[in-house]
Short mmCIF file of C-alpha atoms and ligand atoms in Angstrom, two decimals:
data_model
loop_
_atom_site.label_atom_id
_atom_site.label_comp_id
_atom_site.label_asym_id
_atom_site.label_seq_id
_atom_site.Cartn_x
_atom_site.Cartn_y
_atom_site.Cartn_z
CA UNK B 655 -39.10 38.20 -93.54
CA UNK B 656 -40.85 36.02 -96.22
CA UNK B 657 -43.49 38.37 -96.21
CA UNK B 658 -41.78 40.82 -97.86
CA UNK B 659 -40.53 39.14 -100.07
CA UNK B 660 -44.41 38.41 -101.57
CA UNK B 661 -45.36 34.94 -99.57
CA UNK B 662 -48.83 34.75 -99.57
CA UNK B 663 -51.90 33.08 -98.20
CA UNK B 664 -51.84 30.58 -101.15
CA UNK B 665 -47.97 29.76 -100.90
CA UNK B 666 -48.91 28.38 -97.23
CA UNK B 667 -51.99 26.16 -98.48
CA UNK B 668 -49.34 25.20 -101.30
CA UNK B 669 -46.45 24.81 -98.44
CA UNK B 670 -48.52 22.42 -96.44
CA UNK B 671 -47.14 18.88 -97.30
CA UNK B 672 -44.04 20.60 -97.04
CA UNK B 673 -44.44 21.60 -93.77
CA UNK B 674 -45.36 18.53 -92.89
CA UNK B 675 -42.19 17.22 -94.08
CA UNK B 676 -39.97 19.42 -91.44
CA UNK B 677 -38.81 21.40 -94.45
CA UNK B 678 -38.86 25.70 -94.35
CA UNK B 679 -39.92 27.93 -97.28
CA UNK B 680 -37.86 30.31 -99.10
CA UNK B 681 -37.25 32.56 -102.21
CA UNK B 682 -33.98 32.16 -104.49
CA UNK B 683 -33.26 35.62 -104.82
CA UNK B 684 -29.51 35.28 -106.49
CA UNK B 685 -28.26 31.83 -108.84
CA UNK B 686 -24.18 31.54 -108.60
CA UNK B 687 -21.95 28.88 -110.34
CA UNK B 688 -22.16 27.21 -106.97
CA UNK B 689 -25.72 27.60 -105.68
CA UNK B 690 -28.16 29.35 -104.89
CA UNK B 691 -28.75 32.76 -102.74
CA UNK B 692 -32.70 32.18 -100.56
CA UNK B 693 -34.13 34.36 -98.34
CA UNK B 694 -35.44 32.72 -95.41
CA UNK B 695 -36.97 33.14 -92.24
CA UNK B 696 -34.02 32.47 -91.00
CA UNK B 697 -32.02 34.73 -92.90
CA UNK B 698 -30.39 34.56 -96.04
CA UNK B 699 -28.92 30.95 -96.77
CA UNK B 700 -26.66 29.53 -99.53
CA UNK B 701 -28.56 26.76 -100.97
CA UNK B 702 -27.69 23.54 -103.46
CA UNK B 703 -30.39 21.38 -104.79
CA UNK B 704 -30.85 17.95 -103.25
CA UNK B 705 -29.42 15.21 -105.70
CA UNK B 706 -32.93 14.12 -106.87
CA UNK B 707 -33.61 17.49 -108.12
CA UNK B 708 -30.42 18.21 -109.45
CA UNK B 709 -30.92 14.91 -111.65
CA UNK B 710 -34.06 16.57 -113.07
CA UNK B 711 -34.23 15.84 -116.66
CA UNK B 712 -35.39 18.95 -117.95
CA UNK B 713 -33.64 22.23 -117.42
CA UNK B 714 -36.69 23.97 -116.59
CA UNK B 715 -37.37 22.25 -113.39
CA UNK B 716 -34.35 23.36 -111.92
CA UNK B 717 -34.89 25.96 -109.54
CA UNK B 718 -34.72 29.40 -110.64
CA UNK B 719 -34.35 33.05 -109.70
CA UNK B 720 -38.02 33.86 -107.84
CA UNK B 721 -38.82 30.15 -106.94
CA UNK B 722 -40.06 29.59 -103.80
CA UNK B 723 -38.59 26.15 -102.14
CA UNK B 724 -38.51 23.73 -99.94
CA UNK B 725 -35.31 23.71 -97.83
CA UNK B 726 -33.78 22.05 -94.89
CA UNK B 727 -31.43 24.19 -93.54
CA UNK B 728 -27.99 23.05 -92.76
CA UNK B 729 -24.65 23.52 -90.91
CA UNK B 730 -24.12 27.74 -90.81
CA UNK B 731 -26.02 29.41 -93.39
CA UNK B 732 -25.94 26.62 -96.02
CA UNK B 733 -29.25 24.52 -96.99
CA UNK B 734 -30.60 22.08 -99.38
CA UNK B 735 -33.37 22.66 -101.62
CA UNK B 736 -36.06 19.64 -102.10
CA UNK B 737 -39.10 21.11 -104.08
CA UNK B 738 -39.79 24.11 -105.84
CA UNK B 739 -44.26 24.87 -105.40
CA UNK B 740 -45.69 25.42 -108.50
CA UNK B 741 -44.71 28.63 -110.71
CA UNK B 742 -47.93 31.49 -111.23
CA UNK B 743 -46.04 32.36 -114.03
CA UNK B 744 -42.44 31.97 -116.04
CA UNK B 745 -40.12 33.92 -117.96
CA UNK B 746 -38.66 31.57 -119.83
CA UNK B 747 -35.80 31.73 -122.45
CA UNK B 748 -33.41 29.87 -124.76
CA UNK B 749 -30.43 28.53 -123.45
CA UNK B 750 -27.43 30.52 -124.96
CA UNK B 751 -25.80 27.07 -126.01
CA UNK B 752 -28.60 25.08 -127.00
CA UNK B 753 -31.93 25.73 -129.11
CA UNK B 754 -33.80 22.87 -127.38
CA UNK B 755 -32.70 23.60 -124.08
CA UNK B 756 -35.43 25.98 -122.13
CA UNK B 757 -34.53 28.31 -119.42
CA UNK B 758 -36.44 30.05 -116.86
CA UNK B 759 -34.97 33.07 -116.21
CA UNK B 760 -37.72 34.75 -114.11
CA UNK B 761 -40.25 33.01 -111.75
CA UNK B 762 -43.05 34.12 -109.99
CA UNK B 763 -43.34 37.57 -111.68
CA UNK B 764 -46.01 39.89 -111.77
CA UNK B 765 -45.13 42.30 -114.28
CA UNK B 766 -42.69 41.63 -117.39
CA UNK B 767 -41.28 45.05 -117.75
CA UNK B 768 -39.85 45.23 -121.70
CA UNK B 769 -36.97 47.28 -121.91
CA UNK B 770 -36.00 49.10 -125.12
CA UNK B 771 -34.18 52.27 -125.39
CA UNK B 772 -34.67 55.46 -127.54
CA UNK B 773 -31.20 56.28 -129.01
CA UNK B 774 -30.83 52.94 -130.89
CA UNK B 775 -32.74 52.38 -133.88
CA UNK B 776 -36.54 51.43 -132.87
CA UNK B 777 -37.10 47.68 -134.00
CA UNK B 778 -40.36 46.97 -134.12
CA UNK B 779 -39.91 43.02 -134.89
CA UNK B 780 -37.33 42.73 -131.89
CA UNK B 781 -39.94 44.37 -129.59
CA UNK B 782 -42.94 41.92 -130.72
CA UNK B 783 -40.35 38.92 -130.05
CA UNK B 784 -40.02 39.88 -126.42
CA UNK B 785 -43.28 40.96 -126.19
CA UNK B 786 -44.55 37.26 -127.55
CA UNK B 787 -42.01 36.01 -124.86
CA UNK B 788 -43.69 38.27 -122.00
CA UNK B 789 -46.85 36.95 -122.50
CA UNK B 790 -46.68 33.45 -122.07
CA UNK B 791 -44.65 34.17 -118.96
CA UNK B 792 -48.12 34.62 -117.74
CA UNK B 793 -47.01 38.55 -116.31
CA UNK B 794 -48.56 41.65 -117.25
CA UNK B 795 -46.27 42.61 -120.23
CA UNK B 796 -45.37 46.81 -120.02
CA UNK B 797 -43.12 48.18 -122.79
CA UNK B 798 -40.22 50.94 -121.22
CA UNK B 799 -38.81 53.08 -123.55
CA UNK B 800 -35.48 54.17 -121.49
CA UNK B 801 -33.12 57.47 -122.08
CA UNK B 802 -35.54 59.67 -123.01
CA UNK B 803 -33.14 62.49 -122.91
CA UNK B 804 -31.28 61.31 -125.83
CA UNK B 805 -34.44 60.79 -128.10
CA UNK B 806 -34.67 62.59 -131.41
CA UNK B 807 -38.04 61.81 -131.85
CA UNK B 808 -39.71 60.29 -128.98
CA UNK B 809 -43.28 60.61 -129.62
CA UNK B 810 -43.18 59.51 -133.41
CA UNK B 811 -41.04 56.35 -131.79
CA UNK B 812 -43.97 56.05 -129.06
CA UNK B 813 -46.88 55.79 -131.63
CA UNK B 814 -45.06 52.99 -133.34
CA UNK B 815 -44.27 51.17 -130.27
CA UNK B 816 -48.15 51.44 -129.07
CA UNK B 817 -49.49 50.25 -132.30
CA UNK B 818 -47.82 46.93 -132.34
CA UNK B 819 -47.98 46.62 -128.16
CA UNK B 820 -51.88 46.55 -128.66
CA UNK B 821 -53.36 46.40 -125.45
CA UNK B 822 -50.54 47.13 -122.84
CA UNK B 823 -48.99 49.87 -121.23
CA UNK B 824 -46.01 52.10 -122.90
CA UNK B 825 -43.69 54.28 -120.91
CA UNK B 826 -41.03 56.50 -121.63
CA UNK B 827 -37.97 57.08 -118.74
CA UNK B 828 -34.95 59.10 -118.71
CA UNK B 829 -32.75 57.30 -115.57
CA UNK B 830 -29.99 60.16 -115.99
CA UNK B 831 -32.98 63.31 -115.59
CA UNK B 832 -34.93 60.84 -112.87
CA UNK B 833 -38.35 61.35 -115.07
CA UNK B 834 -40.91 58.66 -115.59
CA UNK B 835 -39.34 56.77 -112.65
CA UNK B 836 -42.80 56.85 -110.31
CA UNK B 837 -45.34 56.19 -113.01
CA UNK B 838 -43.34 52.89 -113.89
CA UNK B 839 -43.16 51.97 -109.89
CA UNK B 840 -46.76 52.47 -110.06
CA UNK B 841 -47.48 49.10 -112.45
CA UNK B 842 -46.20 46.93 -109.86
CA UNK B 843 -48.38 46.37 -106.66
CA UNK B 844 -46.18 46.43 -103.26
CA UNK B 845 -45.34 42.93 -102.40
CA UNK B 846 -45.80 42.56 -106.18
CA UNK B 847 -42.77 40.95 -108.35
CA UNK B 848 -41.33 42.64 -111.63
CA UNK B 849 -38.34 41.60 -113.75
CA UNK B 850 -36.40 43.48 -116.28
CA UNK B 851 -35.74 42.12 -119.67
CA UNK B 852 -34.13 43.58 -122.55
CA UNK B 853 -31.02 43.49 -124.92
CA UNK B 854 -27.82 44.53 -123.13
CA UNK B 855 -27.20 48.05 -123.10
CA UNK B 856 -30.68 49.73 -122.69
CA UNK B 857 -30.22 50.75 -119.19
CA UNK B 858 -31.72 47.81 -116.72
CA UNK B 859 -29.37 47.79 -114.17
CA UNK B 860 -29.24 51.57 -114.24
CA UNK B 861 -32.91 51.82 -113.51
CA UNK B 862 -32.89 49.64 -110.52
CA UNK B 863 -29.75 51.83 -109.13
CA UNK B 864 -32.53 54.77 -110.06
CA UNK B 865 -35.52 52.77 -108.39
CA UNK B 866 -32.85 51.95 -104.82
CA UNK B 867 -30.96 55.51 -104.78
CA UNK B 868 -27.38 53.89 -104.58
CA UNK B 869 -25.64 52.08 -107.23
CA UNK B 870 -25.98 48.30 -106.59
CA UNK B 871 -25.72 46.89 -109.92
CA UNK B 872 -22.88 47.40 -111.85
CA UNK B 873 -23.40 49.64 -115.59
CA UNK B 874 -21.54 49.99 -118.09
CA UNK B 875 -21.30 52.69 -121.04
CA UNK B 876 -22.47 51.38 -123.99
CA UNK B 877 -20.11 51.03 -127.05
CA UNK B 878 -20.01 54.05 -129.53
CA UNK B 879 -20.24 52.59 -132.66
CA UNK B 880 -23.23 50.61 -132.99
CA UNK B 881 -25.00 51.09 -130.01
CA UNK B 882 -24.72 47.83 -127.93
CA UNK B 883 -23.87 46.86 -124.60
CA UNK B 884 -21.35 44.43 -123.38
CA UNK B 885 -23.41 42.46 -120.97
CA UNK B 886 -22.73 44.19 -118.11
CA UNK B 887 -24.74 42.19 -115.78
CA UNK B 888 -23.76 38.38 -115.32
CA UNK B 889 -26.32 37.24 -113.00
CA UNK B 890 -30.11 37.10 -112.06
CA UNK B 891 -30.70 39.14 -108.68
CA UNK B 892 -34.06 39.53 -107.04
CA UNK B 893 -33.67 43.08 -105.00
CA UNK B 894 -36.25 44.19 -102.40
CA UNK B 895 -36.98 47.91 -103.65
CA UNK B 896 -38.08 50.60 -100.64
CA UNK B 897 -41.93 50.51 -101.05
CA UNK B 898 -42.28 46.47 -100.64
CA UNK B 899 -41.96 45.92 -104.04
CA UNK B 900 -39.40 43.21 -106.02
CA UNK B 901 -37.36 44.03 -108.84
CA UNK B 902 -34.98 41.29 -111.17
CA UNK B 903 -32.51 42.57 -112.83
CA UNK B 904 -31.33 40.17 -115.85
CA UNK B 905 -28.28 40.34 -118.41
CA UNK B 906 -29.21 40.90 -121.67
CA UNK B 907 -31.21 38.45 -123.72
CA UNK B 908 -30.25 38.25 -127.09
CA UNK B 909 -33.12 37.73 -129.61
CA UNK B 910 -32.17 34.41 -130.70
CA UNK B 911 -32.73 33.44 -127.24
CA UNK B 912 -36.30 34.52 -127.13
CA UNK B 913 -39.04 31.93 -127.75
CA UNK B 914 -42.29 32.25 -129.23
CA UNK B 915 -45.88 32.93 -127.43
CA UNK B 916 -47.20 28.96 -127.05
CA UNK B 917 -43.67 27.45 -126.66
CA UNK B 918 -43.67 28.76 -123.04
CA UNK B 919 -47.24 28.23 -121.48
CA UNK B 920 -46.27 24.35 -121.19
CA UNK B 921 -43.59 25.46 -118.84
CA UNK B 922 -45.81 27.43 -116.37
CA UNK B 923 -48.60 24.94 -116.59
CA UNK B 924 -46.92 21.36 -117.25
CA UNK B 925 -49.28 20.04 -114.00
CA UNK B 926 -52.33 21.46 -115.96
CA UNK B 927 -51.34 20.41 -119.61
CA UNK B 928 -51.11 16.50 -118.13
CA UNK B 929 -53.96 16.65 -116.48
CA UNK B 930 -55.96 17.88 -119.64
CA UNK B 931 -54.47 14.91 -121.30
CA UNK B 932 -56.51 12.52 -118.86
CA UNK B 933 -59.90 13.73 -119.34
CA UNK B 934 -61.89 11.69 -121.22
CA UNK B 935 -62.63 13.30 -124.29
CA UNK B 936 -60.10 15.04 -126.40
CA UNK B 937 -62.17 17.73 -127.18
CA UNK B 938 -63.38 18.06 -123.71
CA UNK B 939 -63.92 21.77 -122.70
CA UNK B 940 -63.64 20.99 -119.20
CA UNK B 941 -67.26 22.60 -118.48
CA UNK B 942 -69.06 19.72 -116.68
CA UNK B 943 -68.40 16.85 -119.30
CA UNK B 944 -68.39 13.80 -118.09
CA UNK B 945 -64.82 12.69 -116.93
CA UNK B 946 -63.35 15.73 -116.86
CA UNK B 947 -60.11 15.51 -114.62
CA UNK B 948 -59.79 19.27 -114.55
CA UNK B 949 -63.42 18.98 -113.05
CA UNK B 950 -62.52 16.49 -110.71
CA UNK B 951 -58.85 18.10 -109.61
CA UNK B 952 -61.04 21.38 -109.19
CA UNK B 953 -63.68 19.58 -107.14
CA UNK B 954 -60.86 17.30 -105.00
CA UNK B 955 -58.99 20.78 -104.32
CA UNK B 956 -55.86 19.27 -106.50
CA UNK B 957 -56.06 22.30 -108.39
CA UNK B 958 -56.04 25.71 -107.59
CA UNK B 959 -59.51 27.75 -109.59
CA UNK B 960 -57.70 30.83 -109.09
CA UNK B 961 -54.28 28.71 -111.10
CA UNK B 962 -56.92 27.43 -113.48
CA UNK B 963 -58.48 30.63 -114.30
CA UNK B 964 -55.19 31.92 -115.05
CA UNK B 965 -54.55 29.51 -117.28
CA UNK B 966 -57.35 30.20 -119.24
CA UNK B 967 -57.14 33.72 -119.58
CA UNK B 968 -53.25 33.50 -120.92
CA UNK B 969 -54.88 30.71 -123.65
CA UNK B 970 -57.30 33.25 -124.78
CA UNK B 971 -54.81 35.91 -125.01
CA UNK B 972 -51.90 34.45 -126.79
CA UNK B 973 -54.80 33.23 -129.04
CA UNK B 974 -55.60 36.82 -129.65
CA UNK B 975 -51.92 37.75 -130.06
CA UNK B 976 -51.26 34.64 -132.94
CA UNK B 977 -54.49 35.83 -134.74
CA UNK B 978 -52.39 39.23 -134.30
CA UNK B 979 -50.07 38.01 -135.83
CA UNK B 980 -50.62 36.65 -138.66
CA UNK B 981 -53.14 39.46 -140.17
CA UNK B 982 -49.81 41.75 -139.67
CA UNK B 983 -47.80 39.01 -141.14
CA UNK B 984 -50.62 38.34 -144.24
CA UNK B 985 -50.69 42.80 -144.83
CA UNK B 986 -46.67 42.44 -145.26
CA UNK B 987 -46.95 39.76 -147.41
CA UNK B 988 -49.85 41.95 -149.41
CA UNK B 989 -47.44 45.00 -149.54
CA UNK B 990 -44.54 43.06 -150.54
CA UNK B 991 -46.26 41.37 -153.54
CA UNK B 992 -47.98 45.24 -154.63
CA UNK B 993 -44.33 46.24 -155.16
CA UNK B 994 -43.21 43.32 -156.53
CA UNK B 995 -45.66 43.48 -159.18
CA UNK B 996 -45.49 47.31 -159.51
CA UNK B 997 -41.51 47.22 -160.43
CA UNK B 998 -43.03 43.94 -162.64
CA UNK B 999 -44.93 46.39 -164.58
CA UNK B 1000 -42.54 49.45 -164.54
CA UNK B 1001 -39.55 46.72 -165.81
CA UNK B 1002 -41.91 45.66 -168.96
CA UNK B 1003 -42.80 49.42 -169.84
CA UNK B 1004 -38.70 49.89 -169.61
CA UNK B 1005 -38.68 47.03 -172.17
CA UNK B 1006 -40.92 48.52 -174.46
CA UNK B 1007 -39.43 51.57 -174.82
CA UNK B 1008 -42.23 53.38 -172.83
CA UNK B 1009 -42.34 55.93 -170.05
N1 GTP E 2231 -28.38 59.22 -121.36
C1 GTP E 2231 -28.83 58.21 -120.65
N2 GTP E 2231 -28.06 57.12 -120.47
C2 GTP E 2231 -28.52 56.09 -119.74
C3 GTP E 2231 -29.83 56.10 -119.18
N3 GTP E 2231 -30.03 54.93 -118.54
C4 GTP E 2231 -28.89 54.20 -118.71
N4 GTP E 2231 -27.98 54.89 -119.42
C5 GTP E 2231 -26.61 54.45 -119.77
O1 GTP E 2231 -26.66 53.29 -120.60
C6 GTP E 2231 -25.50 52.46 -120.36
C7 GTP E 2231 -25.93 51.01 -120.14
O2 GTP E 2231 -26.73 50.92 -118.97
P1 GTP E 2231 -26.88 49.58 -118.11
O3 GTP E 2231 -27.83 49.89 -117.02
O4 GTP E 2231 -25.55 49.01 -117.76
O5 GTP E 2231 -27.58 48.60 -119.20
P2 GTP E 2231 -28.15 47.12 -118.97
O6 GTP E 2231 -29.44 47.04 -119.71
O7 GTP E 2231 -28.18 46.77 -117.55
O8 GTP E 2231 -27.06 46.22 -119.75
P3 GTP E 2231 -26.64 44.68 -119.48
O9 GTP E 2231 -26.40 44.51 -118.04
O10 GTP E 2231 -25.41 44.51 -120.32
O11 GTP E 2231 -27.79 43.83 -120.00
C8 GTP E 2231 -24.81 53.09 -119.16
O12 GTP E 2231 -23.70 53.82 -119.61
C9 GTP E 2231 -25.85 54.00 -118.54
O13 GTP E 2231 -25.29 55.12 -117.88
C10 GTP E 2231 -30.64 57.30 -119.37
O14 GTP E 2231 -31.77 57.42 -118.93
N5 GTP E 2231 -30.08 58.28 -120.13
MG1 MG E 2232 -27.27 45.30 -116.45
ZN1 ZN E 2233 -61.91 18.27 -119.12
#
């Protein structure tokens, strides 16, 4: 049962204390007011966190949608969750009523699928915000461009979308005509995990009603007059698509809740970050100095090379993403001070009397 829902080879080696500890893994799949939904091998269980790790300080070590846990299973189908193993990667967000509270909305996800639709207004600044945000989740980042059959102008809004996704995939879908649907299954491996993020209205749940044949999630027509949804979806659900693969649907994130490329990688790779802090030189680049602890925890088997490498692939691209950036941000900056000092110019020749 686990199986499909992506357990793998390195979730067991990860498991193992666990084990030992008489406890079962398991994947939240669904987060309620009262608990969570796992999928065991035992079934589907409703789960609440044990009081230690309900007392967690830190919002972000709570367990979320995707975790896999440690559980003891209870009386019927209820069960307590004691652990969560470390995340491969994070979707993380701002909590609706507080800046400095962090959220993880999406766990263990393969591909961040960025949803944006082509009726609305394209804007490009809202799409680099998720974007930012998809890539310190640590998951392949892919732009969708959803109701194709309403664009006016779809490639023109392509090329634009392309230019500032440098690097990753863009793909345009019409749910409604059932075009486009394949070649975005086909980013996502089968046992693979994807999640759908977006602002509310763009057609996520309606795509994963496209992706099962039936209408699970619940839609919702957007409004008329400026284009928005009404948040429609109210929960985080993991769904098991025909094919193997796994598909999280999401309410809509509003951009204020979206947080910027560096903020995030901490969350993913708190373990690592620590244990960076304890080698012995600050500037050590962890490539055979002496009292290196990443060295050590690699050599010990306390950290996982494949979780290391990871980690320092994501630093080199959200690197390349900030230098990005600002060179985009700098050319703006150029343009805006050409005009300024163009209508300068034009203003004094007014003055004069001129042209
Ligand atoms: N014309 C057209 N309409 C679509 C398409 N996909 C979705 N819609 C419509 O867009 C509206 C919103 O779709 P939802 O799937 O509810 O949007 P959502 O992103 O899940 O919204 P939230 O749950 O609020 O975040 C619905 O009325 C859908 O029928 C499409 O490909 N073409
Ligand atoms: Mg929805
Ligand atoms: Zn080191």
């Amino acid at each position: 049962m686990i199986e499909q829902y992506g357990w793998s080879d390195a979730a067991t080696r990860a498991f193992a204390p666990h084990a030992r500890a008489g406890h079962i893994p398991g994947r939240v799949v669904a987060q309620h007011r009262d608990g969570y939904e796992v999928v065991t091998d035992e079934g589907a269980l409703r789960a609440k966190s044990s009081g230690r790790l309900f007392h967690e300080a830190r919002e972000v070590d709570h367990p979320a949608v995707g975790d896999w846990v440690a559980l003891s299973p209870g009386v019927e189908d209820t069960a307590t969750i004691h652990a969560i193993l470390p995340r491969q990667s994070a979707f993380v967000r701002r909590a609706a009523d507080s800046v400095q509270t962090l959220q993880v909305v999406a766990a263990n996800v393969d591909v961040a699928f960025v949803v944006t639709s082509l009726n609305a207004d394209l804007n490009p600044r809202r799409i680099e915000r998720y974007l930012a945000a998809a890539w310190q989740s640590g998951a392949r980042p892919v732009v969708v461009l959803t109701k194709a059959d309403l664009a006016e102008d779809q490639q023109g809004q392509v090329d634009a979308i392309a230019a500032l996704a440098a690097g990753c995939p863009v793909l345009t879908v019409s749910a409604r005509r059932g075009q486009g649907l394949d070649a975005l299954l086909a980013q996502v491996a089968p046992g693979e995990t994807c999640v759908l993020v977006g602002s509310s209205g763009v057609g996520k749940s309606t795509l994963v009603n496209a992706f099962l044949g039936e209408d699970l999630m619940a839609t919702q027509a957007i409004r008329e007059t400026d284009d928005q949804g009404r948040h429609t979806t109210s929960h985080r659900q993991l769904v098991l698509l025909p094919g193997g693969r796994l598909i999280l649907d999401t309410p809509g994130i509003r951009e204020v809740g979206l947080i910027d490329a560096e903020e995030g990688l901490g969350v993913v790779f708190d373990d690592i970050e620590r244990l960076i802090e304890t080698c012995k030189f600050n500037d050590c680049a962890h490539t055979g100095e002496p009292g290196c602890a990443v060295r050590g925890a690699l050599d010990s088997g306390a950290l996982d090379p494949a979780r290391w490498a990871h980690f320092k692939k994501l630093g080199a691209e959200l690197a390349a993403i900030e230098a990005k950036a600002e060179r985009l941000a700098k050319e703006a900056e150029r343009r805006r001070l050409a005009k300024l000092q163009k209508a300068y110019r034009t203003s004094k020749k007014d003055a004069r009397g001129g042209d």
